[in-house]
């Protein structure tokens, strides 16, 4: 492991060196619009058979979407980035009972 300027911060070998003077450039990269290639690559890496959220959009739906839908998603994601509006702040959490007394919270998967 390489070390960052912070002696307690271990950086994996594949991670670029930590140079605090390059932060403005790195931050600019984070605010750069998403590319179609990034979107396609990211969608391709989604795992199948995962539960959906409140939008009811499954990973399989995204993976099998046509070019036009991916173009619209790209426009949506870049608009979110530009206007700093992120409407995906909801989730569904369902406790899963393991065994034992259902009234005891310790008997549910964390």
mmCIF file with all atom_site columns, C-alpha atoms in Angstrom:
data_model
loop_
_atom_site.group_PDB
_atom_site.id
_atom_site.type_symbol
_atom_site.label_atom_id
_atom_site.label_alt_id
_atom_site.label_comp_id
_atom_site.label_asym_id
_atom_site.label_entity_id
_atom_site.label_seq_id
_atom_site.pdbx_PDB_ins_code
_atom_site.Cartn_x
_atom_site.Cartn_y
_atom_site.Cartn_z
_atom_site.occupancy
_atom_site.B_iso_or_equiv
_atom_site.pdbx_formal_charge
_atom_site.auth_seq_id
_atom_site.auth_comp_id
_atom_site.auth_asym_id
_atom_site.auth_atom_id
_atom_site.pdbx_PDB_model_num
ATOM 1   C CA . UNK A 1 1   ? 0.000   0.000   0.000   1.00 0.00 ? 1   UNK A CA 1
ATOM 2   C CA . UNK A 1 2   ? 1.098   3.535   -0.795  1.00 0.00 ? 2   UNK A CA 1
ATOM 3   C CA . UNK A 1 3   ? 0.579   6.205   1.781   1.00 0.00 ? 3   UNK A CA 1
ATOM 4   C CA . UNK A 1 4   ? -1.195  9.507   1.354   1.00 0.00 ? 4   UNK A CA 1
ATOM 5   C CA . UNK A 1 5   ? 0.136   12.685  2.967   1.00 0.00 ? 5   UNK A CA 1
ATOM 6   C CA . UNK A 1 6   ? -1.806  11.560  6.054   1.00 0.00 ? 6   UNK A CA 1
ATOM 7   C CA . UNK A 1 7   ? 0.444   8.850   7.576   1.00 0.00 ? 7   UNK A CA 1
ATOM 8   C CA . UNK A 1 8   ? -2.587  6.937   8.919   1.00 0.00 ? 8   UNK A CA 1
ATOM 9   C CA . UNK A 1 9   ? -4.375  6.787   5.545   1.00 0.00 ? 9   UNK A CA 1
ATOM 10  C CA . UNK A 1 10  ? -3.516  3.669   3.547   1.00 0.00 ? 10  UNK A CA 1
ATOM 11  C CA . UNK A 1 11  ? -4.173  3.910   -0.204  1.00 0.00 ? 11  UNK A CA 1
ATOM 12  C CA . UNK A 1 12  ? -4.482  0.724   -2.309  1.00 0.00 ? 12  UNK A CA 1
ATOM 13  C CA . UNK A 1 13  ? -1.866  0.214   -5.046  1.00 0.00 ? 13  UNK A CA 1
ATOM 14  C CA . UNK A 1 14  ? -4.378  0.851   -7.849  1.00 0.00 ? 14  UNK A CA 1
ATOM 15  C CA . UNK A 1 15  ? -5.482  4.151   -6.327  1.00 0.00 ? 15  UNK A CA 1
ATOM 16  C CA . UNK A 1 16  ? -3.881  7.316   -7.729  1.00 0.00 ? 16  UNK A CA 1
ATOM 17  C CA . UNK A 1 17  ? -1.562  9.188   -5.375  1.00 0.00 ? 17  UNK A CA 1
ATOM 18  C CA . UNK A 1 18  ? -3.193  11.584  -2.947  1.00 0.00 ? 18  UNK A CA 1
ATOM 19  C CA . UNK A 1 19  ? -2.114  15.125  -3.866  1.00 0.00 ? 19  UNK A CA 1
ATOM 20  C CA . UNK A 1 20  ? -4.140  17.741  -2.062  1.00 0.00 ? 20  UNK A CA 1
ATOM 21  C CA . UNK A 1 21  ? -2.974  20.442  -4.471  1.00 0.00 ? 21  UNK A CA 1
ATOM 22  C CA . UNK A 1 22  ? -4.962  18.688  -7.250  1.00 0.00 ? 22  UNK A CA 1
ATOM 23  C CA . UNK A 1 23  ? -8.259  18.785  -5.415  1.00 0.00 ? 23  UNK A CA 1
ATOM 24  C CA . UNK A 1 24  ? -9.770  21.613  -7.532  1.00 0.00 ? 24  UNK A CA 1
ATOM 25  C CA . UNK A 1 25  ? -9.060  19.583  -10.666 1.00 0.00 ? 25  UNK A CA 1
ATOM 26  C CA . UNK A 1 26  ? -10.448 16.409  -9.085  1.00 0.00 ? 26  UNK A CA 1
ATOM 27  C CA . UNK A 1 27  ? -13.577 18.255  -7.958  1.00 0.00 ? 27  UNK A CA 1
ATOM 28  C CA . UNK A 1 28  ? -14.055 19.641  -11.454 1.00 0.00 ? 28  UNK A CA 1
ATOM 29  C CA . UNK A 1 29  ? -13.962 16.075  -12.777 1.00 0.00 ? 29  UNK A CA 1
ATOM 30  C CA . UNK A 1 30  ? -16.649 15.088  -10.270 1.00 0.00 ? 30  UNK A CA 1
ATOM 31  C CA . UNK A 1 31  ? -18.888 17.848  -11.597 1.00 0.00 ? 31  UNK A CA 1
ATOM 32  C CA . UNK A 1 32  ? -18.297 17.010  -15.253 1.00 0.00 ? 32  UNK A CA 1
ATOM 33  C CA . UNK A 1 33  ? -21.369 15.766  -17.137 1.00 0.00 ? 33  UNK A CA 1
ATOM 34  C CA . UNK A 1 34  ? -21.828 12.013  -17.383 1.00 0.00 ? 34  UNK A CA 1
ATOM 35  C CA . UNK A 1 35  ? -21.002 10.486  -20.744 1.00 0.00 ? 35  UNK A CA 1
ATOM 36  C CA . UNK A 1 36  ? -23.050 7.895   -22.610 1.00 0.00 ? 36  UNK A CA 1
ATOM 37  C CA . UNK A 1 37  ? -20.130 5.495   -22.205 1.00 0.00 ? 37  UNK A CA 1
ATOM 38  C CA . UNK A 1 38  ? -20.133 5.951   -18.405 1.00 0.00 ? 38  UNK A CA 1
ATOM 39  C CA . UNK A 1 39  ? -23.872 5.358   -18.244 1.00 0.00 ? 39  UNK A CA 1
ATOM 40  C CA . UNK A 1 40  ? -23.737 2.255   -20.438 1.00 0.00 ? 40  UNK A CA 1
ATOM 41  C CA . UNK A 1 41  ? -20.788 0.841   -18.502 1.00 0.00 ? 41  UNK A CA 1
ATOM 42  C CA . UNK A 1 42  ? -22.420 1.483   -15.133 1.00 0.00 ? 42  UNK A CA 1
ATOM 43  C CA . UNK A 1 43  ? -25.752 -0.001  -16.175 1.00 0.00 ? 43  UNK A CA 1
ATOM 44  C CA . UNK A 1 44  ? -23.899 -3.048  -17.496 1.00 0.00 ? 44  UNK A CA 1
ATOM 45  C CA . UNK A 1 45  ? -22.340 -3.645  -14.069 1.00 0.00 ? 45  UNK A CA 1
ATOM 46  C CA . UNK A 1 46  ? -25.672 -3.641  -12.198 1.00 0.00 ? 46  UNK A CA 1
ATOM 47  C CA . UNK A 1 47  ? -26.478 -6.930  -10.475 1.00 0.00 ? 47  UNK A CA 1
ATOM 48  C CA . UNK A 1 48  ? -29.565 -8.896  -11.482 1.00 0.00 ? 48  UNK A CA 1
ATOM 49  C CA . UNK A 1 49  ? -32.292 -10.109 -9.122  1.00 0.00 ? 49  UNK A CA 1
ATOM 50  C CA . UNK A 1 50  ? -32.079 -7.138  -6.747  1.00 0.00 ? 50  UNK A CA 1
ATOM 51  C CA . UNK A 1 51  ? -35.185 -5.605  -5.212  1.00 0.00 ? 51  UNK A CA 1
ATOM 52  C CA . UNK A 1 52  ? -36.630 -2.412  -6.639  1.00 0.00 ? 52  UNK A CA 1
ATOM 53  C CA . UNK A 1 53  ? -37.185 0.853   -4.794  1.00 0.00 ? 53  UNK A CA 1
ATOM 54  C CA . UNK A 1 54  ? -40.230 3.115   -4.791  1.00 0.00 ? 54  UNK A CA 1
ATOM 55  C CA . UNK A 1 55  ? -39.742 3.842   -8.514  1.00 0.00 ? 55  UNK A CA 1
ATOM 56  C CA . UNK A 1 56  ? -40.270 0.120   -9.308  1.00 0.00 ? 56  UNK A CA 1
ATOM 57  C CA . UNK A 1 57  ? -37.433 0.191   -11.859 1.00 0.00 ? 57  UNK A CA 1
ATOM 58  C CA . UNK A 1 58  ? -35.406 -3.006  -11.776 1.00 0.00 ? 58  UNK A CA 1
ATOM 59  C CA . UNK A 1 59  ? -31.788 -3.380  -12.800 1.00 0.00 ? 59  UNK A CA 1
ATOM 60  C CA . UNK A 1 60  ? -32.922 -5.785  -15.508 1.00 0.00 ? 60  UNK A CA 1
ATOM 61  C CA . UNK A 1 61  ? -35.189 -3.077  -16.960 1.00 0.00 ? 61  UNK A CA 1
ATOM 62  C CA . UNK A 1 62  ? -32.242 -0.673  -17.127 1.00 0.00 ? 62  UNK A CA 1
ATOM 63  C CA . UNK A 1 63  ? -29.935 -3.310  -18.589 1.00 0.00 ? 63  UNK A CA 1
ATOM 64  C CA . UNK A 1 64  ? -32.459 -4.147  -21.312 1.00 0.00 ? 64  UNK A CA 1
ATOM 65  C CA . UNK A 1 65  ? -33.438 -0.556  -22.085 1.00 0.00 ? 65  UNK A CA 1
ATOM 66  C CA . UNK A 1 66  ? -33.103 0.729   -25.629 1.00 0.00 ? 66  UNK A CA 1
ATOM 67  C CA . UNK A 1 67  ? -30.807 3.503   -26.820 1.00 0.00 ? 67  UNK A CA 1
ATOM 68  C CA . UNK A 1 68  ? -33.507 6.184   -26.633 1.00 0.00 ? 68  UNK A CA 1
ATOM 69  C CA . UNK A 1 69  ? -34.269 5.442   -22.986 1.00 0.00 ? 69  UNK A CA 1
ATOM 70  C CA . UNK A 1 70  ? -30.558 5.516   -22.144 1.00 0.00 ? 70  UNK A CA 1
ATOM 71  C CA . UNK A 1 71  ? -30.306 8.913   -23.862 1.00 0.00 ? 71  UNK A CA 1
ATOM 72  C CA . UNK A 1 72  ? -33.193 10.190  -21.734 1.00 0.00 ? 72  UNK A CA 1
ATOM 73  C CA . UNK A 1 73  ? -31.607 8.785   -18.565 1.00 0.00 ? 73  UNK A CA 1
ATOM 74  C CA . UNK A 1 74  ? -28.349 10.502  -19.440 1.00 0.00 ? 74  UNK A CA 1
ATOM 75  C CA . UNK A 1 75  ? -30.169 13.803  -19.916 1.00 0.00 ? 75  UNK A CA 1
ATOM 76  C CA . UNK A 1 76  ? -31.993 13.305  -16.602 1.00 0.00 ? 76  UNK A CA 1
ATOM 77  C CA . UNK A 1 77  ? -28.805 12.479  -14.671 1.00 0.00 ? 77  UNK A CA 1
ATOM 78  C CA . UNK A 1 78  ? -26.905 15.415  -16.168 1.00 0.00 ? 78  UNK A CA 1
ATOM 79  C CA . UNK A 1 79  ? -29.815 17.757  -15.383 1.00 0.00 ? 79  UNK A CA 1
ATOM 80  C CA . UNK A 1 80  ? -29.747 16.526  -11.772 1.00 0.00 ? 80  UNK A CA 1
ATOM 81  C CA . UNK A 1 81  ? -26.037 17.270  -11.661 1.00 0.00 ? 81  UNK A CA 1
ATOM 82  C CA . UNK A 1 82  ? -26.453 20.704  -13.239 1.00 0.00 ? 82  UNK A CA 1
ATOM 83  C CA . UNK A 1 83  ? -29.376 21.844  -11.074 1.00 0.00 ? 83  UNK A CA 1
ATOM 84  C CA . UNK A 1 84  ? -28.280 19.987  -7.928  1.00 0.00 ? 84  UNK A CA 1
ATOM 85  C CA . UNK A 1 85  ? -31.628 18.245  -7.583  1.00 0.00 ? 85  UNK A CA 1
ATOM 86  C CA . UNK A 1 86  ? -31.531 14.562  -6.665  1.00 0.00 ? 86  UNK A CA 1
ATOM 87  C CA . UNK A 1 87  ? -35.029 13.075  -6.337  1.00 0.00 ? 87  UNK A CA 1
ATOM 88  C CA . UNK A 1 88  ? -33.800 9.621   -5.236  1.00 0.00 ? 88  UNK A CA 1
ATOM 89  C CA . UNK A 1 89  ? -33.773 10.160  -1.503  1.00 0.00 ? 89  UNK A CA 1
ATOM 90  C CA . UNK A 1 90  ? -36.163 7.353   -0.600  1.00 0.00 ? 90  UNK A CA 1
ATOM 91  C CA . UNK A 1 91  ? -35.724 3.697   0.133   1.00 0.00 ? 91  UNK A CA 1
ATOM 92  C CA . UNK A 1 92  ? -37.723 0.750   1.356   1.00 0.00 ? 92  UNK A CA 1
ATOM 93  C CA . UNK A 1 93  ? -36.378 -1.122  4.362   1.00 0.00 ? 93  UNK A CA 1
ATOM 94  C CA . UNK A 1 94  ? -37.972 -4.422  5.287   1.00 0.00 ? 94  UNK A CA 1
ATOM 95  C CA . UNK A 1 95  ? -36.733 -6.191  8.414   1.00 0.00 ? 95  UNK A CA 1
ATOM 96  C CA . UNK A 1 96  ? -36.176 -9.908  7.805   1.00 0.00 ? 96  UNK A CA 1
ATOM 97  C CA . UNK A 1 97  ? -37.045 -12.249 10.659  1.00 0.00 ? 97  UNK A CA 1
ATOM 98  C CA . UNK A 1 98  ? -34.326 -14.871 11.302  1.00 0.00 ? 98  UNK A CA 1
ATOM 99  C CA . UNK A 1 99  ? -35.744 -17.019 14.112  1.00 0.00 ? 99  UNK A CA 1
ATOM 100 C CA . UNK A 1 100 ? -37.229 -16.862 17.572  1.00 0.00 ? 100 UNK A CA 1
ATOM 101 C CA . UNK A 1 101 ? -39.601 -14.332 19.101  1.00 0.00 ? 101 UNK A CA 1
ATOM 102 C CA . UNK A 1 102 ? -40.898 -11.903 16.475  1.00 0.00 ? 102 UNK A CA 1
ATOM 103 C CA . UNK A 1 103 ? -41.263 -9.231  19.190  1.00 0.00 ? 103 UNK A CA 1
ATOM 104 C CA . UNK A 1 104 ? -37.504 -9.243  19.866  1.00 0.00 ? 104 UNK A CA 1
ATOM 105 C CA . UNK A 1 105 ? -35.643 -6.878  17.464  1.00 0.00 ? 105 UNK A CA 1
ATOM 106 C CA . UNK A 1 106 ? -32.455 -8.950  17.873  1.00 0.00 ? 106 UNK A CA 1
ATOM 107 C CA . UNK A 1 107 ? -34.149 -11.751 15.939  1.00 0.00 ? 107 UNK A CA 1
ATOM 108 C CA . UNK A 1 108 ? -34.142 -9.733  12.703  1.00 0.00 ? 108 UNK A CA 1
ATOM 109 C CA . UNK A 1 109 ? -31.406 -9.467  10.131  1.00 0.00 ? 109 UNK A CA 1
ATOM 110 C CA . UNK A 1 110 ? -29.464 -6.227  10.432  1.00 0.00 ? 110 UNK A CA 1
#
